[in-house]
Coordinates of C-alpha atoms in Angstrom, one line a residue:
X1 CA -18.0 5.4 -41.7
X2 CA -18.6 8.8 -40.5
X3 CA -21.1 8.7 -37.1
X4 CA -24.3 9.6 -38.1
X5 CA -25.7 13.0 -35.6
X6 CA -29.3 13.1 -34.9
X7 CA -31.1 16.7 -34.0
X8 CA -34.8 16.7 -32.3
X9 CA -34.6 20.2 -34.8
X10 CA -34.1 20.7 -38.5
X11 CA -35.0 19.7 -41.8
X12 CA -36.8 16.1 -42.1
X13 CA -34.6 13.1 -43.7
X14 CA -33.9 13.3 -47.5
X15 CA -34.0 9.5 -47.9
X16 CA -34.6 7.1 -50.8
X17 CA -37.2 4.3 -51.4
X18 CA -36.1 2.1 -49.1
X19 CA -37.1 -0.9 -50.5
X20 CA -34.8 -0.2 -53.6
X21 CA -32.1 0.4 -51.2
X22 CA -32.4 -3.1 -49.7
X23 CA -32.8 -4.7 -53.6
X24 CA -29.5 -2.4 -54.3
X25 CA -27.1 -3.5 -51.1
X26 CA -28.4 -7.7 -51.5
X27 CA -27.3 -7.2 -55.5
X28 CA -24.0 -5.6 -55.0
X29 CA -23.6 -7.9 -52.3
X30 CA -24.2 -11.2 -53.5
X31 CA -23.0 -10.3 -57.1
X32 CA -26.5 -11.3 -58.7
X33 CA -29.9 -9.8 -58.9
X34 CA -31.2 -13.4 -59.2
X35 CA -29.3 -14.1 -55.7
X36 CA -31.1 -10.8 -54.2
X37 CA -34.0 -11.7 -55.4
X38 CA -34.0 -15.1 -53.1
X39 CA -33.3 -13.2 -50.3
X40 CA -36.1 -10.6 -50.4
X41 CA -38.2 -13.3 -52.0
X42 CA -39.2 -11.2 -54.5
X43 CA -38.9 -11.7 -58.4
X44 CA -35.5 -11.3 -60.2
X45 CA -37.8 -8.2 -62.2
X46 CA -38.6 -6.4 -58.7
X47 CA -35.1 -6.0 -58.1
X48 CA -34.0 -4.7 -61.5
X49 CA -36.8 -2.4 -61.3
X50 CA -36.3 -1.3 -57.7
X51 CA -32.4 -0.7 -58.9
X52 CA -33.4 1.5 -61.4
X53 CA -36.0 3.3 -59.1
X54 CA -33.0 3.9 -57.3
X55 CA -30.7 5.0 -59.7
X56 CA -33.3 7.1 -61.2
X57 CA -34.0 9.2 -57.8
X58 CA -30.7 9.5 -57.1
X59 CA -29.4 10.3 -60.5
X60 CA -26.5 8.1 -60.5
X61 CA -25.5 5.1 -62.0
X62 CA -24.7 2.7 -59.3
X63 CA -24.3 -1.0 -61.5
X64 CA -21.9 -0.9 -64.9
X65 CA -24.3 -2.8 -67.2
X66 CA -21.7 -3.0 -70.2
X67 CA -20.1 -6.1 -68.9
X68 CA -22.0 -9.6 -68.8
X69 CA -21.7 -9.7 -65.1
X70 CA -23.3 -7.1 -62.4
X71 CA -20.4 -4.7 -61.5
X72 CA -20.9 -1.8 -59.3
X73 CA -19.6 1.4 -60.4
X74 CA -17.3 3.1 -58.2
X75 CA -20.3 5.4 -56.5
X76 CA -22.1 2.5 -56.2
X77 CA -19.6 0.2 -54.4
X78 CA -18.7 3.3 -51.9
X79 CA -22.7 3.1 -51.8
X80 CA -23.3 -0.3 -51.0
X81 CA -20.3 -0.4 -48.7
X82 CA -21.7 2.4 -46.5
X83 CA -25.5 0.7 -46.7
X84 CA -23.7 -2.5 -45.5
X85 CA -22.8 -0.6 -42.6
X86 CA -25.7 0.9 -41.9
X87 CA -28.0 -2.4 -42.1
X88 CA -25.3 -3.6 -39.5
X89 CA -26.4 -1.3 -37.1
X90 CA -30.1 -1.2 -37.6
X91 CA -29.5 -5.5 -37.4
X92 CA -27.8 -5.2 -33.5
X93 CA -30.2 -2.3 -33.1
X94 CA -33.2 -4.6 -33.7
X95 CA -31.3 -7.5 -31.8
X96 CA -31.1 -5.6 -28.5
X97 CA -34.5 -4.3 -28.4
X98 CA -36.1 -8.0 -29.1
X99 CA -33.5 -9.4 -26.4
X100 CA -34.4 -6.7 -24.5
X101 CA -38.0 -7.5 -24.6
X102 CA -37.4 -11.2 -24.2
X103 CA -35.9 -10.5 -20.9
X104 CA -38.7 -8.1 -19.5
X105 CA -41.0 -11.1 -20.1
X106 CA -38.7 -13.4 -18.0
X107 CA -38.6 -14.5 -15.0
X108 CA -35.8 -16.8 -13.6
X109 CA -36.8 -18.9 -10.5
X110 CA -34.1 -20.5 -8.4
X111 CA -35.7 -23.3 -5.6
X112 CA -35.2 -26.4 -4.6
X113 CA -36.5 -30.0 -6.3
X114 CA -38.7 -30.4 -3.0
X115 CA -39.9 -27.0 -3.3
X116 CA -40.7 -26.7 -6.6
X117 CA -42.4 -30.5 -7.3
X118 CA -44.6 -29.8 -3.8
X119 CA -45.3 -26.4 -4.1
X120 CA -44.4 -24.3 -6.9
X121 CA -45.0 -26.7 -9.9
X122 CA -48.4 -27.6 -8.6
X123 CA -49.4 -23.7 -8.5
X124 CA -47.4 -22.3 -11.8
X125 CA -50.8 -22.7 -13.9
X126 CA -52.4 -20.0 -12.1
X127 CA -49.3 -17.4 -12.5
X128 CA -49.2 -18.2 -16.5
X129 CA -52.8 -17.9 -16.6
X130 CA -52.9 -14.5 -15.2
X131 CA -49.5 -13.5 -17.3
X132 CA -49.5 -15.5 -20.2
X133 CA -46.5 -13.4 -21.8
X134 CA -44.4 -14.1 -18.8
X135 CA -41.9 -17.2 -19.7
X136 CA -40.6 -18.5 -16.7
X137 CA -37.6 -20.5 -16.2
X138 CA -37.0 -22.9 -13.1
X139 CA -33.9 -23.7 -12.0
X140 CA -32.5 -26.4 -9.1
X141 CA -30.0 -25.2 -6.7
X142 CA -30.0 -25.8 -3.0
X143 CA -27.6 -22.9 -1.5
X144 CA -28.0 -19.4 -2.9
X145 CA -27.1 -18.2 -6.5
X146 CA -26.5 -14.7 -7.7
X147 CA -29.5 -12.3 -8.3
X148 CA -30.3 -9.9 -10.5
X149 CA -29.5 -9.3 -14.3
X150 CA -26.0 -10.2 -14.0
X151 CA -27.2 -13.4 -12.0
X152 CA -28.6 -16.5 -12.6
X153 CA -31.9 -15.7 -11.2
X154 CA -34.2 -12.5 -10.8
X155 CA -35.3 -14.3 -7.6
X156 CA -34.9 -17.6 -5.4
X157 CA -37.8 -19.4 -3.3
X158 CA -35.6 -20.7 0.3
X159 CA -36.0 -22.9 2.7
X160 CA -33.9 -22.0 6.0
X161 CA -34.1 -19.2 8.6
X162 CA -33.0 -16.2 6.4
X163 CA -29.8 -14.7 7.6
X164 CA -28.3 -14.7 3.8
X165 CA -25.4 -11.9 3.2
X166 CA -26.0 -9.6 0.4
X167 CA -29.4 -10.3 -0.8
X168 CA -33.1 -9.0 0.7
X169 CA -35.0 -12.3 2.5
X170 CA -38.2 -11.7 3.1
X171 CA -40.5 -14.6 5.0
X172 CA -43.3 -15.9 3.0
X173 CA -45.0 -18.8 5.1
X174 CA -43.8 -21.2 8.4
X175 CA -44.1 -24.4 8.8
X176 CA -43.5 -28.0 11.2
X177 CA -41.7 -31.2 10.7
X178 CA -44.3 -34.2 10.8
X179 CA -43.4 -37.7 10.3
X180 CA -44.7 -39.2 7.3
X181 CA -44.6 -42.9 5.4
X182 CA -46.6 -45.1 3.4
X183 CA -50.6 -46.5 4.9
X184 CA -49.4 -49.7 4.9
X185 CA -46.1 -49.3 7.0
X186 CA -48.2 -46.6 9.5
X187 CA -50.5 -49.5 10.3
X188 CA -47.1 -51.3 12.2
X189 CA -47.3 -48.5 14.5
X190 CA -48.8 -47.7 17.4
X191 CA -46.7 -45.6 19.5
X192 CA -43.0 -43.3 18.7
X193 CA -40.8 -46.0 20.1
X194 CA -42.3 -48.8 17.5
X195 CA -40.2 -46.6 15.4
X196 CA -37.4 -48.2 16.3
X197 CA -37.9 -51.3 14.5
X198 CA -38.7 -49.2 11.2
X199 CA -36.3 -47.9 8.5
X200 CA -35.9 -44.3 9.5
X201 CA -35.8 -42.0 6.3
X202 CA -33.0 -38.9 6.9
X203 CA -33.0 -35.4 5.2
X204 CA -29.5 -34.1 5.5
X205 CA -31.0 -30.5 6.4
X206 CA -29.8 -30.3 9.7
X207 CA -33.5 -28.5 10.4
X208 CA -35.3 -31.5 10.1
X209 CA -33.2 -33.5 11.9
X210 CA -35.3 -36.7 13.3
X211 CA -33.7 -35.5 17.1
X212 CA -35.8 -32.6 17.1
X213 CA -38.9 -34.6 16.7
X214 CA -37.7 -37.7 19.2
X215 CA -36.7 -34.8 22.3
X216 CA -40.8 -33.1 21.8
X217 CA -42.4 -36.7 21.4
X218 CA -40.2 -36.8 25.1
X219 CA -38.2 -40.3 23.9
X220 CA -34.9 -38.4 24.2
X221 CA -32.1 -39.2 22.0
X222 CA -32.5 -42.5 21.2
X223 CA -29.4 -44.7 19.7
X224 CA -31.1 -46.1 17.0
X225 CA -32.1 -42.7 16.6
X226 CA -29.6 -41.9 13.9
X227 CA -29.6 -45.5 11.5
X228 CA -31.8 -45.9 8.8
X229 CA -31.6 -43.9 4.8
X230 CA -30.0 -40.9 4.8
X231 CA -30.8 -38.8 1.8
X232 CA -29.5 -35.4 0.3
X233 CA -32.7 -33.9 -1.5
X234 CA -35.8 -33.4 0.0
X235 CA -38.0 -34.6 -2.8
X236 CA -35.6 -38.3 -3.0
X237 CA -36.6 -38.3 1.3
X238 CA -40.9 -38.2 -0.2
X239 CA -40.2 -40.3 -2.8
X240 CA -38.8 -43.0 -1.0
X241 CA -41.6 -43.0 1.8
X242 CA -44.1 -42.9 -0.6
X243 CA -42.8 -45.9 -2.0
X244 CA -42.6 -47.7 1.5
X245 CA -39.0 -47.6 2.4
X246 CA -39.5 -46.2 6.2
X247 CA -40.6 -43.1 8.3
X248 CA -39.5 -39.6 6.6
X249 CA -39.6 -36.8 9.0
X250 CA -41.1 -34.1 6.6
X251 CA -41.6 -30.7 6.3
X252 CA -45.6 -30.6 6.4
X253 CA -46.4 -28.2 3.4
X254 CA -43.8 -30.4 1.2
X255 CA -45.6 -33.3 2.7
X256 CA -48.9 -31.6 2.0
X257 CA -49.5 -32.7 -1.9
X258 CA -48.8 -36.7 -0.3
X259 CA -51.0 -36.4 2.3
X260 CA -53.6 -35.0 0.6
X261 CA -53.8 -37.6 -1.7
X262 CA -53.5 -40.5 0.5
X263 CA -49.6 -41.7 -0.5
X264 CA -48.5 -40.6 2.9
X265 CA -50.3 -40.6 6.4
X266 CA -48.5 -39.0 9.7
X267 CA -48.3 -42.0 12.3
X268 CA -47.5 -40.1 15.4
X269 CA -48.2 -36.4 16.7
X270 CA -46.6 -34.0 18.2
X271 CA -45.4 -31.6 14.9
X272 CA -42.3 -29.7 15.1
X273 CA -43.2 -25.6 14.9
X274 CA -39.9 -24.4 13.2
X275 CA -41.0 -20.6 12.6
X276 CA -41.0 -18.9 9.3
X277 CA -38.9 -21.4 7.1
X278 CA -39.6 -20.3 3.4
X279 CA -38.5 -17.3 1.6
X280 CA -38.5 -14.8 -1.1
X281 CA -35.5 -13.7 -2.2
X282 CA -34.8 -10.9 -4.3
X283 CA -31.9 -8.9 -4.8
X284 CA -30.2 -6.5 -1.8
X285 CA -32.3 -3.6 -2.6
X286 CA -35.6 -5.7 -2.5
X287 CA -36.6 -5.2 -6.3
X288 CA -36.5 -7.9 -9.0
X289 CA -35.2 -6.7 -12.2
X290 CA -37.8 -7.4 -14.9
X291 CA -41.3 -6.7 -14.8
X292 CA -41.8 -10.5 -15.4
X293 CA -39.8 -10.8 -12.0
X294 CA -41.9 -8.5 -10.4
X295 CA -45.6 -10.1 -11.4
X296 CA -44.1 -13.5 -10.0
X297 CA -42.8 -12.1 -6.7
X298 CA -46.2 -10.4 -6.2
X299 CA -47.9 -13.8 -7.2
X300 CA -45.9 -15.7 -4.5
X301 CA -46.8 -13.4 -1.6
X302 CA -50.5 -13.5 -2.7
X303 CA -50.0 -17.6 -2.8
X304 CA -48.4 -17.4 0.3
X305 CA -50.6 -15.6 2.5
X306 CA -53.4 -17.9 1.1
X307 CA -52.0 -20.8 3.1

């Protein structure tokens, strides 16, 4: 098929009912006006008569209506061939302009489990209440994933101190590691070293390692410093001192959702200041990709500088 050359100038469009074209190219292509009919869901009459519309405006025979069955003519198969074509094109046409719509309204969150059950879950109401065509979608991974439209993610929500190669990381809120655990096992203690006869609860992020809160409580580093449940995910480390398995050493606004409710009570001061520990990040050039992306990275900063 010839390409088809469109000028901003010139004569407008000599084009036929269209309607009768579509009733045309279904009953040359299924064979059966009855079977076009289906397809439109109109009447087995609207298509005969929208055939002959069409034959009548463009004063040529396009079906051979001698025969019992419905046979094209030779215009009208080249016809129905080239409309095939054609309704091709306006079909991936219509395709890419829904998908591309579908992905302005996206957003694609990468973040942790602890991250997103503490903080993120807990304040995603209020982002699709202010953008209620925005779809978001939340995904778990703890290092970095690619960003941008031929990544992953539009943008990531991290924990850690920033330095990340080839994306833009920009500091959203700080925060300190507090020791947290079930009312019932903080009424055992009384001072840092009764920690010692506790289960000790372990995040395997080497930034809230339990040292760093033994050396500012001034207890060194003790040797039974390092036994007790050592757990991979931030969320499991909650979890489990929620349900009265030992002393976590937290990160306080993870913590904060326990705390505030009463699951979890801090035995023992001094907290931890660790500096700016979460972060937005977008891809190198700063900007995420849809406008979806956009609205949520706004909405975080806002959220952020609330705290």
């Amino acid at each position: 098929m010839s390409k088809i050359h469109r000028s901003s100038a010139g004569p407008a469009r000599q084009l036929p009912p269209l309607n009768a074209v579509r009733a045309f190219e279904a009953a040359a292509r299924l064979g059966s006006t009855v079977a076009a009919a289906s397809e439109l869901g109109v009447t087995h009459g609207a298509v005969s008569k929208q055939i002959a519309q069409l034959e009548a405006w463009l004063e040529v025979p396009l079906f051979d209506r001698t025969g019992v069955r419905l046979s094209p003519t030779a215009a009208g198969a080249q016809y129905a061939a080239a409309l095939g074509e054609v309704f091709e094109i306006v079909a991936a046409a219509t395709r890419e302009v829904t998908r591309a719509a579908r992905r302005a309204a996206t957003v694609r969150v990468s973040t942790t489990t602890a991250f997103a059950a503490s903080w993120l879950l807990p304040r995603l109401p209020a982002f699709q209440a202010l953008h209620p065509e925005a779809e978001v979608w939340v995904s778990e991974k703890k290092g970095l994933v690619t960003l941008g439209a031929e990544g992953a993610a539009d943008v990531a929500l991290r924990m850690g101190r920033g330095a990340w190669p080839g994306v833009h990381a920009e500091p959203l809120m700080s925060d300190h590691l507090t020791p947290v655990c079930a009312p019932a096992l903080a009424a055992r203690l009384r001072r840092p070293a009764d920690l010692a006869r506790v289960t000790l609860l372990h995040d395997l992020d080497p930034r809230a390692a339990w040292h760093l809160w033994f050396e500012a409580a001034g207890l060194g580093r003790p040797a039974w410093g390092e036994r007790g449940l050592h757990l991979a995910d931030g969320a499991l480390l909650l979890q489990a001192a929620v349900s009265g398995q030992g002393v976590a050493l937290a990160y306080a606004k993870l913590a904060e959702p326990f705390v505030g409710d009463g699951r979890l009570v801090t035995p023992f001061e001094p907290a931890v200041p660790l500096g700016p520990t979460y972060w937005l990040v977008s891809p190198l050039r700063g900007t995420p990709t849809t406008r979806a992306a956009r609205a949520f990275a706004a909405w975080v900063r806002a959220q952020a500088h609330r705290l």
